[in-house]
PDB file of C-alpha atoms in Angstrom:
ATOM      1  CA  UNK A   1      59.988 -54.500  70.072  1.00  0.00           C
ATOM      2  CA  UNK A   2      58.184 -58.123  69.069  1.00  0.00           C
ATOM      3  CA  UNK A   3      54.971 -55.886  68.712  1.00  0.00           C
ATOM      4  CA  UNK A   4      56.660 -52.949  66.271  1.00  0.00           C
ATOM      5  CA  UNK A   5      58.456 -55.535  63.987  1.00  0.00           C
ATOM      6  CA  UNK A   6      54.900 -57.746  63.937  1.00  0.00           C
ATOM      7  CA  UNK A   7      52.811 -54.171  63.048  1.00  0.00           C
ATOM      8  CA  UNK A   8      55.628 -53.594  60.259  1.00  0.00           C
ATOM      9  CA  UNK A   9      55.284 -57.220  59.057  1.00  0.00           C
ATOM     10  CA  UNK A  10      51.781 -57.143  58.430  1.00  0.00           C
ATOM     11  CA  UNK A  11      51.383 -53.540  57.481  1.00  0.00           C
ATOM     12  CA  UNK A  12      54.358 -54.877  54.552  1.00  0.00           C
ATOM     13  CA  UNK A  13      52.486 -57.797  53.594  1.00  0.00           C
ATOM     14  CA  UNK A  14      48.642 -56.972  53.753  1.00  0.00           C
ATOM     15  CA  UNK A  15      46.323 -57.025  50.633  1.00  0.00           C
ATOM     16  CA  UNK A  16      43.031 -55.191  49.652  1.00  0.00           C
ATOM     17  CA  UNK A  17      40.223 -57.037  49.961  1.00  0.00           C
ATOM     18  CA  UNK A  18      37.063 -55.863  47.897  1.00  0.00           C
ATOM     19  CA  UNK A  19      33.592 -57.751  48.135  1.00  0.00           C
ATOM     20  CA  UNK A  20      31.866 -58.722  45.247  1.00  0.00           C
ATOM     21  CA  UNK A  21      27.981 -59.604  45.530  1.00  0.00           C
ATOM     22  CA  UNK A  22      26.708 -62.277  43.024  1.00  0.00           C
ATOM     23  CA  UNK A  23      23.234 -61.862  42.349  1.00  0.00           C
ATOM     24  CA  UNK A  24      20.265 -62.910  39.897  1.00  0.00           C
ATOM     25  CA  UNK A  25      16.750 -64.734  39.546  1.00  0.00           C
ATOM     26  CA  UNK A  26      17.036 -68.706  40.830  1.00  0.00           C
ATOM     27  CA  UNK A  27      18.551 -71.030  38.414  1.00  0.00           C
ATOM     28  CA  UNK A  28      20.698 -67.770  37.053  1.00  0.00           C
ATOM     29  CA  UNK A  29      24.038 -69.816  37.224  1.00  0.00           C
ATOM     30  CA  UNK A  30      25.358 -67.663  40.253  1.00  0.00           C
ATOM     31  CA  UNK A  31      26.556 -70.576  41.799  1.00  0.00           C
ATOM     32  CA  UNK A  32      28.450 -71.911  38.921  1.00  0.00           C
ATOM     33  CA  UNK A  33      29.931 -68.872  38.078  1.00  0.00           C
ATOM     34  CA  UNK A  34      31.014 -68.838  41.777  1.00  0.00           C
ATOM     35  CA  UNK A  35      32.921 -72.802  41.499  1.00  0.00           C
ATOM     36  CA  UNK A  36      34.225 -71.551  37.760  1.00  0.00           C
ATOM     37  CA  UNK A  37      35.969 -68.432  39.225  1.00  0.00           C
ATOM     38  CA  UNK A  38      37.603 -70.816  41.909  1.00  0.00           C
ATOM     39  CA  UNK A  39      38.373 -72.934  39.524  1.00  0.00           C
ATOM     40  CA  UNK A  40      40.463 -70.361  37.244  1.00  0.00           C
ATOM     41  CA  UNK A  41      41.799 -68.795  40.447  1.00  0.00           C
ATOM     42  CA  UNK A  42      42.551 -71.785  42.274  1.00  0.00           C
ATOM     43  CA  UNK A  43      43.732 -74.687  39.880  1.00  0.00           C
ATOM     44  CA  UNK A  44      43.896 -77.058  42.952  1.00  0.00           C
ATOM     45  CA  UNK A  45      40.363 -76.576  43.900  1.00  0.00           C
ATOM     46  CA  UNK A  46      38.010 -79.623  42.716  1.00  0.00           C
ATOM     47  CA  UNK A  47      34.866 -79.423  40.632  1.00  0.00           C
ATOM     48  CA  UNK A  48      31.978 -79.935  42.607  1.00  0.00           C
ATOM     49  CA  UNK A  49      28.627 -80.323  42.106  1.00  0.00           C
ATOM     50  CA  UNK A  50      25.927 -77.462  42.601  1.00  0.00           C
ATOM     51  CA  UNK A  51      22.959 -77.536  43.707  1.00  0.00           C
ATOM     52  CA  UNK A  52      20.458 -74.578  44.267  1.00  0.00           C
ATOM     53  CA  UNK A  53      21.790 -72.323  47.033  1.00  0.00           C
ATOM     54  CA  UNK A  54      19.384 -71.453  50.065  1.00  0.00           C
ATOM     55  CA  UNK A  55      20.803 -68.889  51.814  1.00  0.00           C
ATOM     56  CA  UNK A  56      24.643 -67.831  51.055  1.00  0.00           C
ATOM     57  CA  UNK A  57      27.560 -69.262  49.755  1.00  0.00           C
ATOM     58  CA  UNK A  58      30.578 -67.198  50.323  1.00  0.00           C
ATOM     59  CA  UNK A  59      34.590 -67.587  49.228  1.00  0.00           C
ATOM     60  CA  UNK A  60      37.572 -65.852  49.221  1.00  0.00           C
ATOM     61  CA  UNK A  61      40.034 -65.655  46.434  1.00  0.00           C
ATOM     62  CA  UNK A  62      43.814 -64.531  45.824  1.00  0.00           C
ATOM     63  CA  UNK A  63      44.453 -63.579  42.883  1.00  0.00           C
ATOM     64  CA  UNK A  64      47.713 -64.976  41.627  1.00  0.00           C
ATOM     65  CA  UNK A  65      50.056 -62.587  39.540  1.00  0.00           C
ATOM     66  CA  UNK A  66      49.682 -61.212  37.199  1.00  0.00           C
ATOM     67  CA  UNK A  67      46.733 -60.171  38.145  1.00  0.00           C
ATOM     68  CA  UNK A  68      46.602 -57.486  41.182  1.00  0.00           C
ATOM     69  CA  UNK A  69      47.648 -58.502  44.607  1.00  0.00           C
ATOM     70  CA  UNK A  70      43.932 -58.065  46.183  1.00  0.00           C
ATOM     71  CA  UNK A  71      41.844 -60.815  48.228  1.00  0.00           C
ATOM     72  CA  UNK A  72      38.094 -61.200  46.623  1.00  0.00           C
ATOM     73  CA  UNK A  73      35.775 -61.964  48.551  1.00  0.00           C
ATOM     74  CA  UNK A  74      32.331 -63.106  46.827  1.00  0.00           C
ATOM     75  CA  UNK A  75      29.235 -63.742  48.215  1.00  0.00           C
ATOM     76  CA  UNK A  76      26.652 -66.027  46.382  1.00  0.00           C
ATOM     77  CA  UNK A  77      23.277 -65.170  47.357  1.00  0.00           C
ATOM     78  CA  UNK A  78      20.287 -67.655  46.770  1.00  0.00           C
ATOM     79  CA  UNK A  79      18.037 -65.994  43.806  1.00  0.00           C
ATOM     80  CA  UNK A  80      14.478 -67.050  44.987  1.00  0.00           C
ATOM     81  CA  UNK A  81      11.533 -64.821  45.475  1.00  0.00           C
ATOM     82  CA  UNK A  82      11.593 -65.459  49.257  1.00  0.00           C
ATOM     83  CA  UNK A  83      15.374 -64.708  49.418  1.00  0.00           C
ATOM     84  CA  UNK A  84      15.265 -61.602  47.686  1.00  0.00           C
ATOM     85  CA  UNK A  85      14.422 -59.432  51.027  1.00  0.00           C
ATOM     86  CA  UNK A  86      17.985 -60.407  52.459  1.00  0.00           C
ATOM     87  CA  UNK A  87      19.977 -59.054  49.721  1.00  0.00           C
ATOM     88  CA  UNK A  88      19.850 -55.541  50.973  1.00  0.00           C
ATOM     89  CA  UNK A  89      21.608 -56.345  53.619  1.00  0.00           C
ATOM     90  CA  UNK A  90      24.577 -56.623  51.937  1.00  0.00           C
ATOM     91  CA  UNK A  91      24.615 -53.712  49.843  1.00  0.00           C
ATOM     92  CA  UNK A  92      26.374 -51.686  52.189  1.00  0.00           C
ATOM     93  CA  UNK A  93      29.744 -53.252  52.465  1.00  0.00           C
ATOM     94  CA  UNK A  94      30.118 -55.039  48.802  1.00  0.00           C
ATOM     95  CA  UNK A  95      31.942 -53.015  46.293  1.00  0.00           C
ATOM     96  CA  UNK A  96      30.993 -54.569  43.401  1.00  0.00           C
ATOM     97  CA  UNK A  97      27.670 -56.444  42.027  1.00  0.00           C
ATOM     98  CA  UNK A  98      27.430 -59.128  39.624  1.00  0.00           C
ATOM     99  CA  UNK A  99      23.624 -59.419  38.033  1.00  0.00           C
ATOM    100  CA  UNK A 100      22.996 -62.968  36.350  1.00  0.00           C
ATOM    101  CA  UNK A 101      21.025 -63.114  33.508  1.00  0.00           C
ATOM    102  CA  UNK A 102      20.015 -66.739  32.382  1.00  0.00           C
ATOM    103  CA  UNK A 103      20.083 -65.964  28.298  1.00  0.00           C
ATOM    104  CA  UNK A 104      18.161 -69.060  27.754  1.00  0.00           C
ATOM    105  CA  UNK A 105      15.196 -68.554  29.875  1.00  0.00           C
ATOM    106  CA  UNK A 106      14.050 -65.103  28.727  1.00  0.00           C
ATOM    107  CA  UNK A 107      10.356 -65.919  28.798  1.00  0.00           C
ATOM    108  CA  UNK A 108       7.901 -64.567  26.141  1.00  0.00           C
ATOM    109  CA  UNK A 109       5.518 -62.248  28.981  1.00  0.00           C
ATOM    110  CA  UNK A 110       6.070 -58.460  28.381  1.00  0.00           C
ATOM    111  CA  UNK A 111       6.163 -55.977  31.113  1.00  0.00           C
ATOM    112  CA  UNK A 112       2.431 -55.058  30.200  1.00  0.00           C
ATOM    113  CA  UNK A 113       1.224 -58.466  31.224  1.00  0.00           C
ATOM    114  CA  UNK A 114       1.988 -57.741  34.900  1.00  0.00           C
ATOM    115  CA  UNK A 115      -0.725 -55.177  34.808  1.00  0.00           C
ATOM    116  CA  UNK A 116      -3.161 -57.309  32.528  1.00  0.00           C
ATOM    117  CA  UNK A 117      -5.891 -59.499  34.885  1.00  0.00           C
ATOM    118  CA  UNK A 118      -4.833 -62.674  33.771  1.00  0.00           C
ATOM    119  CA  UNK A 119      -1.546 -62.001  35.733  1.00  0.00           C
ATOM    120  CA  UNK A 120      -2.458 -63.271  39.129  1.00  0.00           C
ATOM    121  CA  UNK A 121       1.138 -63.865  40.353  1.00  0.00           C
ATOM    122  CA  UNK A 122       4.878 -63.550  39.338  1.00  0.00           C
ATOM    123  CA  UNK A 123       4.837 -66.649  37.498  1.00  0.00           C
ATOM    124  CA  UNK A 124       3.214 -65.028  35.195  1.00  0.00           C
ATOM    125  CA  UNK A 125       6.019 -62.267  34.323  1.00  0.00           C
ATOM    126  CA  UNK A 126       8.479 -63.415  31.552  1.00  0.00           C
ATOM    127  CA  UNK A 127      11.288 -64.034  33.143  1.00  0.00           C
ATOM    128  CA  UNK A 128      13.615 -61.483  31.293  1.00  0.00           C
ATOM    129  CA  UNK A 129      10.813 -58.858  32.539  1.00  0.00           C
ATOM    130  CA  UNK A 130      11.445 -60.377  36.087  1.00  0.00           C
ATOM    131  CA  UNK A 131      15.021 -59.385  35.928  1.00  0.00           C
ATOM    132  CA  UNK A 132      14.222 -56.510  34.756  1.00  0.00           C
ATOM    133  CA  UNK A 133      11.513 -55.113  38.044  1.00  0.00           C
ATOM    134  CA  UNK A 134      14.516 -57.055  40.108  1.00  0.00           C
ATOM    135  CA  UNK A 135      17.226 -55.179  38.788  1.00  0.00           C
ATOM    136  CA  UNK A 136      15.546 -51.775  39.754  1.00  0.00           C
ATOM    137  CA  UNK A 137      15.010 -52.518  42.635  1.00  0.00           C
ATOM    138  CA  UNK A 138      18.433 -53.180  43.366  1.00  0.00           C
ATOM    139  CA  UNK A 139      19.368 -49.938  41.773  1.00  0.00           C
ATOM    140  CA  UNK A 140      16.625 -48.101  43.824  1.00  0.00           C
ATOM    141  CA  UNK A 141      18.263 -48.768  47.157  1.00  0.00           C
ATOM    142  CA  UNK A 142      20.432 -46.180  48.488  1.00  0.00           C
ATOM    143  CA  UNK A 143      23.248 -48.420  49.583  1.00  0.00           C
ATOM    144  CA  UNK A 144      23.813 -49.428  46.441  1.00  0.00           C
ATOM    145  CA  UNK A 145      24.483 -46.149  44.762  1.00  0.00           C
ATOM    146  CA  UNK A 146      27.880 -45.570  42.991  1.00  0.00           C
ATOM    147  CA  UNK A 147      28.529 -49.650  43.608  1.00  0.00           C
ATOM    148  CA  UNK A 148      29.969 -51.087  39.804  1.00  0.00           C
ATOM    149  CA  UNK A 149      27.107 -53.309  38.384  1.00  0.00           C
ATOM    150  CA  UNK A 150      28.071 -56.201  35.889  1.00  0.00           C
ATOM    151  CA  UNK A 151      25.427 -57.696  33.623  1.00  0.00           C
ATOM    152  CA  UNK A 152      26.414 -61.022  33.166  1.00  0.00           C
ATOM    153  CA  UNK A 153      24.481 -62.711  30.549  1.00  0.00           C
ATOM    154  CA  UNK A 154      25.077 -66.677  31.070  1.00  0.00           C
ATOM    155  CA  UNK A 155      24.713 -69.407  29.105  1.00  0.00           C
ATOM    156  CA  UNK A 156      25.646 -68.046  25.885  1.00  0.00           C
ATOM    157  CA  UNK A 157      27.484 -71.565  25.425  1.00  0.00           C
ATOM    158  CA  UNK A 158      23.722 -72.800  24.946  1.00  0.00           C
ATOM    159  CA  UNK A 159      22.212 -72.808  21.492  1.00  0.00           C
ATOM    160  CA  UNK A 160      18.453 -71.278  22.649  1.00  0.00           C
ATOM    161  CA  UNK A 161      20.468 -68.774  24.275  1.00  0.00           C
ATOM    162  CA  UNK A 162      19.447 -64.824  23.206  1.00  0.00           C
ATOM    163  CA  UNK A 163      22.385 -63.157  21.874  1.00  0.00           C
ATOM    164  CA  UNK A 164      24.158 -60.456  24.129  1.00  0.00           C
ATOM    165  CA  UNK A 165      23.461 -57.605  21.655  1.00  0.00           C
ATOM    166  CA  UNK A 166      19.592 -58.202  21.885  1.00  0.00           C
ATOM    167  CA  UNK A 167      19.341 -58.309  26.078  1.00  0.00           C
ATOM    168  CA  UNK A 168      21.694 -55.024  26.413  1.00  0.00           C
ATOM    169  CA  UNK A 169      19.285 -53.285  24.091  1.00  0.00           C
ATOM    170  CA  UNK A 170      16.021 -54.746  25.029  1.00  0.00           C
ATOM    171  CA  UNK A 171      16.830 -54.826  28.740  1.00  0.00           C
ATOM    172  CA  UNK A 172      19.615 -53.308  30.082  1.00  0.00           C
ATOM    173  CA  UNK A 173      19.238 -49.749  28.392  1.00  0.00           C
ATOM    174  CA  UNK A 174      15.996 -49.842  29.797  1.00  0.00           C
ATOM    175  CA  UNK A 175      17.255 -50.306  32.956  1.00  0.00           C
ATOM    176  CA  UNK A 176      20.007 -48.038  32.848  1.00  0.00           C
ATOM    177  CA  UNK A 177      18.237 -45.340  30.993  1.00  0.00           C
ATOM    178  CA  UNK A 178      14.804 -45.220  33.378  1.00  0.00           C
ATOM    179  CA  UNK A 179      14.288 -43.509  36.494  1.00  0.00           C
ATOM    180  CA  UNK A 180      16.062 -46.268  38.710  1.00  0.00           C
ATOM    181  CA  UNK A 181      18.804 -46.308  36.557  1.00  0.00           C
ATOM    182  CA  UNK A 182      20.012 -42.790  37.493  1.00  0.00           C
ATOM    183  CA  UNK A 183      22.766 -43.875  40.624  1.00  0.00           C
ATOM    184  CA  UNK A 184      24.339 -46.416  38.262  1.00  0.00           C
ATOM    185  CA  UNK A 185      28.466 -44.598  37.873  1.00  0.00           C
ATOM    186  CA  UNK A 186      29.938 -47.769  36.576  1.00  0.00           C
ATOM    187  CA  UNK A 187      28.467 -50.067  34.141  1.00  0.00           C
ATOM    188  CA  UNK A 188      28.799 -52.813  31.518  1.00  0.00           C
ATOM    189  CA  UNK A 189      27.422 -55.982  29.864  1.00  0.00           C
ATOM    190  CA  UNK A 190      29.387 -58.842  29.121  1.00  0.00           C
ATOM    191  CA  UNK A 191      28.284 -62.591  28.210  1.00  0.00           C
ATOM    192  CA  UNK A 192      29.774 -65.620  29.684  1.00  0.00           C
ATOM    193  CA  UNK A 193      29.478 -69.877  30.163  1.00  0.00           C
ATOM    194  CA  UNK A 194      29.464 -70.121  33.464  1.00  0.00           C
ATOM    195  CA  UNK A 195      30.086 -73.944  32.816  1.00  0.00           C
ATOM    196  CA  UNK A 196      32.468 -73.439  30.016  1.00  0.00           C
ATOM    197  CA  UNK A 197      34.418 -70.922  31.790  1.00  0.00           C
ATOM    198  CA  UNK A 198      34.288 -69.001  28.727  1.00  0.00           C
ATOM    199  CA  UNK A 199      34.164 -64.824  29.592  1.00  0.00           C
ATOM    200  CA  UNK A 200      34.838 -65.465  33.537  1.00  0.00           C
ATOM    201  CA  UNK A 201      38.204 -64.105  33.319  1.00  0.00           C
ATOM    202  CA  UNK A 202      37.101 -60.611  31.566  1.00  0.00           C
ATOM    203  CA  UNK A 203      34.582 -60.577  33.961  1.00  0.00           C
ATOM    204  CA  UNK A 204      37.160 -60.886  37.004  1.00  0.00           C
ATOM    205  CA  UNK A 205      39.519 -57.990  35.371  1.00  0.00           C
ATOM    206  CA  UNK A 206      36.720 -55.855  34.441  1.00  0.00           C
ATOM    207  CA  UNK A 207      35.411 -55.730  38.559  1.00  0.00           C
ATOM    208  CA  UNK A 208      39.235 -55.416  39.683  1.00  0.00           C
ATOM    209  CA  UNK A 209      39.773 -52.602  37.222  1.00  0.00           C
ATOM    210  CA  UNK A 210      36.205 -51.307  38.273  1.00  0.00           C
ATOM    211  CA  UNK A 211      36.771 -51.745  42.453  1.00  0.00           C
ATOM    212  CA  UNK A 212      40.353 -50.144  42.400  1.00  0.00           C
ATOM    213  CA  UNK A 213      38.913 -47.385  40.482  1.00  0.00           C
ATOM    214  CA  UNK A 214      35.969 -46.438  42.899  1.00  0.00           C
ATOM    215  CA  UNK A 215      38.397 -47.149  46.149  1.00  0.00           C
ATOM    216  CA  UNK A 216      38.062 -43.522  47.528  1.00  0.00           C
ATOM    217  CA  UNK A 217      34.316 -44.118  47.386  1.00  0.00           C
ATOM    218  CA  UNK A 218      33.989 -47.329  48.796  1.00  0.00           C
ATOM    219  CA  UNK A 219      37.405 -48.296  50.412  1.00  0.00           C
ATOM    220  CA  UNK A 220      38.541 -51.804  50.559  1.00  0.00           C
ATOM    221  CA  UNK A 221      39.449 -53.792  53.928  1.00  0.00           C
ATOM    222  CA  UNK A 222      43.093 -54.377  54.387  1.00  0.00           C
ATOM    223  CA  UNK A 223      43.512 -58.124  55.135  1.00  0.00           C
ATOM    224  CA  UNK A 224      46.909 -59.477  56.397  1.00  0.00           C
ATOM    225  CA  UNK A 225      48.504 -62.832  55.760  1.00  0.00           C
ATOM    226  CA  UNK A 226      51.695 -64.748  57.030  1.00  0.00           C
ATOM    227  CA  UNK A 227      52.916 -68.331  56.642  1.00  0.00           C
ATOM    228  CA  UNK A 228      52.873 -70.468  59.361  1.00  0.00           C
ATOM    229  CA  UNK A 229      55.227 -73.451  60.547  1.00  0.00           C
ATOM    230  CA  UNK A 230      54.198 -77.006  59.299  1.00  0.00           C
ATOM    231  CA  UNK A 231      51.797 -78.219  61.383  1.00  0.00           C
ATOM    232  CA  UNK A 232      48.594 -79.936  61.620  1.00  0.00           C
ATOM    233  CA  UNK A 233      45.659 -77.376  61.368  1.00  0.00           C
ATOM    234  CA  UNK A 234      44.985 -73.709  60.623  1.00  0.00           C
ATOM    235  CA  UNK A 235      43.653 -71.171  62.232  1.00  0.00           C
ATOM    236  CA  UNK A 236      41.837 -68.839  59.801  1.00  0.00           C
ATOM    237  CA  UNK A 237      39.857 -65.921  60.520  1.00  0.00           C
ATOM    238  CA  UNK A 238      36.485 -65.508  62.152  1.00  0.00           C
ATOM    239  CA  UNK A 239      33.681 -66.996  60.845  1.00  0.00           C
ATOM    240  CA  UNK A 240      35.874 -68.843  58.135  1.00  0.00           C
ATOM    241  CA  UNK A 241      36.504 -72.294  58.172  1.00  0.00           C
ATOM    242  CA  UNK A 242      39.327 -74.600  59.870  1.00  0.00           C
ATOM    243  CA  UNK A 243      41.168 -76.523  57.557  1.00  0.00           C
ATOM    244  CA  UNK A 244      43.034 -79.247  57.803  1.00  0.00           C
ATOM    245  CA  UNK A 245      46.394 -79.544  56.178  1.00  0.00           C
ATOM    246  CA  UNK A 246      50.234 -80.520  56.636  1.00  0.00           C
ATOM    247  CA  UNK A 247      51.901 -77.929  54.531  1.00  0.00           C
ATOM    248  CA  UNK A 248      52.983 -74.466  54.860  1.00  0.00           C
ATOM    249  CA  UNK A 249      49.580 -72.547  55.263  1.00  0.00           C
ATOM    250  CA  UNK A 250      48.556 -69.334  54.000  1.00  0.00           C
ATOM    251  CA  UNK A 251      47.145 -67.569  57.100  1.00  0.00           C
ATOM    252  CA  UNK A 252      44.671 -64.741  56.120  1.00  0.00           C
ATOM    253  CA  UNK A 253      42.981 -62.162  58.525  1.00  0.00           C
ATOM    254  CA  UNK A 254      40.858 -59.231  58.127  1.00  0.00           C
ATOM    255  CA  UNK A 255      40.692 -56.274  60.216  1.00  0.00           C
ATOM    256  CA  UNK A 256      38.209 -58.087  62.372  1.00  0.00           C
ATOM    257  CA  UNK A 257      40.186 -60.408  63.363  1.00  0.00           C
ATOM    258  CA  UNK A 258      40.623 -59.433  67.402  1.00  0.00           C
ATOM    259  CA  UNK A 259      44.252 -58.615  68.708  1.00  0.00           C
ATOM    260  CA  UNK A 260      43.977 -61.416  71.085  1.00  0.00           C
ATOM    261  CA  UNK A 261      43.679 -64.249  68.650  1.00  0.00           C
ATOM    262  CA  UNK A 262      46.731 -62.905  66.540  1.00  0.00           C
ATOM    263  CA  UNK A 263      48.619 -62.567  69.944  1.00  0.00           C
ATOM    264  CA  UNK A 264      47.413 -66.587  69.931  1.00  0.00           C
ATOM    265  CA  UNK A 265      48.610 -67.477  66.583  1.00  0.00           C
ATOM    266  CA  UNK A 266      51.823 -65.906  67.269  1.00  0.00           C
ATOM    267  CA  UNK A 267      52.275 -67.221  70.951  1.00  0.00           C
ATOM    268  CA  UNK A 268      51.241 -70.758  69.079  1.00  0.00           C
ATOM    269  CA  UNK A 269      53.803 -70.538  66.176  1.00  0.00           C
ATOM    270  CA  UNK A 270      56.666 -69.082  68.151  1.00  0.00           C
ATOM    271  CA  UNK A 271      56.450 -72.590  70.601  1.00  0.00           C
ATOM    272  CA  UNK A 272      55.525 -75.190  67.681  1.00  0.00           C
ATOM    273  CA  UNK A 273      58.949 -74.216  66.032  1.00  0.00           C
ATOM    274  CA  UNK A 274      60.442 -76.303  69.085  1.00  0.00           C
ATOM    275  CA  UNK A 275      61.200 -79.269  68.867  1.00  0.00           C
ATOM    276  CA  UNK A 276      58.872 -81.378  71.383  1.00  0.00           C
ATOM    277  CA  UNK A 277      61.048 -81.943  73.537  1.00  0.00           C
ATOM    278  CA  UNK A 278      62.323 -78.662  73.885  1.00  0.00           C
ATOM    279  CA  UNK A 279      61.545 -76.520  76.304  1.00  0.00           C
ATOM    280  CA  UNK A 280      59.625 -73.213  75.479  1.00  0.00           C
ATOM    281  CA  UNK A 281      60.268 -69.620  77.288  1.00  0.00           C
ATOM    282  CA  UNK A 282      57.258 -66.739  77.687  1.00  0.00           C
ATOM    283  CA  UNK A 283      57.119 -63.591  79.504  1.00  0.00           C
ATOM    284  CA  UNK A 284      54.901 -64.395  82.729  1.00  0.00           C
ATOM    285  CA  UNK A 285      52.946 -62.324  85.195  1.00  0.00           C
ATOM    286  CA  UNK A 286      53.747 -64.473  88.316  1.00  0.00           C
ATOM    287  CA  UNK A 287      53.505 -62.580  91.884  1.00  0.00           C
ATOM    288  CA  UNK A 288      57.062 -60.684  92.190  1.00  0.00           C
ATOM    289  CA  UNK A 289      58.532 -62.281  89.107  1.00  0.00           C
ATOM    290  CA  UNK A 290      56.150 -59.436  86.558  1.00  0.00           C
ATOM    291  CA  UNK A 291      57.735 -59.268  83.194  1.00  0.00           C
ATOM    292  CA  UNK A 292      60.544 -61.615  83.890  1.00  0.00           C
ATOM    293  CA  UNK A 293      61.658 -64.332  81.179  1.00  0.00           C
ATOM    294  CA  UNK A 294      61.070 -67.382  82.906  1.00  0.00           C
ATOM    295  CA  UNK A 295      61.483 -71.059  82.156  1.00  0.00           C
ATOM    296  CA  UNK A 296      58.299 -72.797  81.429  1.00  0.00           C
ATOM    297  CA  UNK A 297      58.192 -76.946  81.990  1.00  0.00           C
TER     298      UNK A 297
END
């Protein structure tokens, strides 16, 4: 009976969880964008400093009403040449990408300069051209196909900044438009101040809108959450951080999470609702006592 009403309590109260991969050349703002959306999201959640990411930086969000009930989970994936060969790993389970475009630093190299000799190396690709050969081959991988793709062109709070109108003709319709372009379902360009905050929130309800819309195609994971009693730690799911904290906590776990360490949780919380110096009951598998309430000390 405990295990019917538990599977109807957190069949009742899970939420969809869609993945949303953050992407773009180093020094795109992908970080930034990643603190900002806490930030709207999560109005207790400090402003910190960034710094350039090497490797992955990764947070999940609930989206208070009115937006929809869903968990996102975004993943903020360092932007340097030599990271660029992990991205594709993640393809496969996102359902939504975000490409960063830094509107200040477009460069002044064209796309024939790559094939001229006296471009030796990448550095010597304009940097809007660089996005450009990047963004294809994101779009060229298979797992990727049908996924939403945002444009995000940051940094439009910065006076150099090239105007959103110029890099959605000059760049993204070629993009879109060529050869790579042609598994791209779901698109659109929208500029944003990643510092400012200003465009972050269109962004959000343009992926929700976007995710829920594509959810036969790429289905979100059903994550469950319950409140625990007050008590001096949380136990979060896999992989995710312990935090410390003497309030009512949000518990949230995926569909990963094993069956053993909810039975935990619940066998944890059912006992720290007793007073200390109250004596707890379980069901025991002692020799000739199997399944019998008994009295533990």
């Amino acid at each position: 009976m405990y295990h019917l009403f538990k599977s109807i309590y957190l069949h009742a109260t899970s939420k969809e969880e869609y993945s949303v991969l953050l992407l773009g050349l180093d020094n795109a703002g992908k970080t930034t964008l990643l603190e900002q959306i806490k930030g709207t999201y999560t109005p207790s959640h400090p402003n910190l400093k960034t710094v350039p990411t090497v490797g992955q930086n990764v947070a999940t969000i609930a989206l208070p009403p009115p937006n929809p009930p869903i968990y996102l989970k975004i993943w903020d994936v360092g932007g340097q040449h030599s990271l660029r060969g992990l991205w594709q790993s993640y393809y496969s389970s996102c359902h939504a990408i975000v490409f960063v475009i830094d509107s200040s630093d477009v460069g002044n190299a064209t796309l024939a300069d790559m094939s001229a000799k006296n471009a030796a190396s990448i550095e010597d690709i304009g940097r809007l051209d660089e996005c450009k050969l990047v963004l294809e081959s994101v779009l060229a991988n298979e797992d990727a196909s049908g996924v939403p793709i945002l444009i995000l062109a940051n940094k439009q709070d910065r006076e150099d900044c090239v105007e959103v109108v110029r890099i959605k003709e000059g760049f993204v319709r070629r993009v879109f438009e060529g050869e790579k372009g042609g598994n791209v379902r779901d698109s659109r360009v929208l500029p944003c101040s990643a510092l400012t905050g200003t465009g972050v929130q269109e962004a959000v309800e343009w992926l929700c809108s976007r995710m829920a819309f594509n959810k036969e195609a790429r289905p979100p994971v059903m994550r469950y959450h319950f409140y625990s009693n007050p008590t001096n730690w949380i136990r979060s799911a896999p992989n995710e951080k312990h935090v410390s904290t003497n309030s009512w906590n949000n518990i949230a776990w995926s569909d990963h999470t094993s069956p053993q360490l909810m039975g935990s949780y619940f066998a944890t919380s059912r006992s720290a609702m007793q007073p200390s110096n109250t004596p707890t009951f379980s069901l025991t598998s002692r020799p000739k006592m199997k399944g019998i309430l008994m009295r533990s000390s």
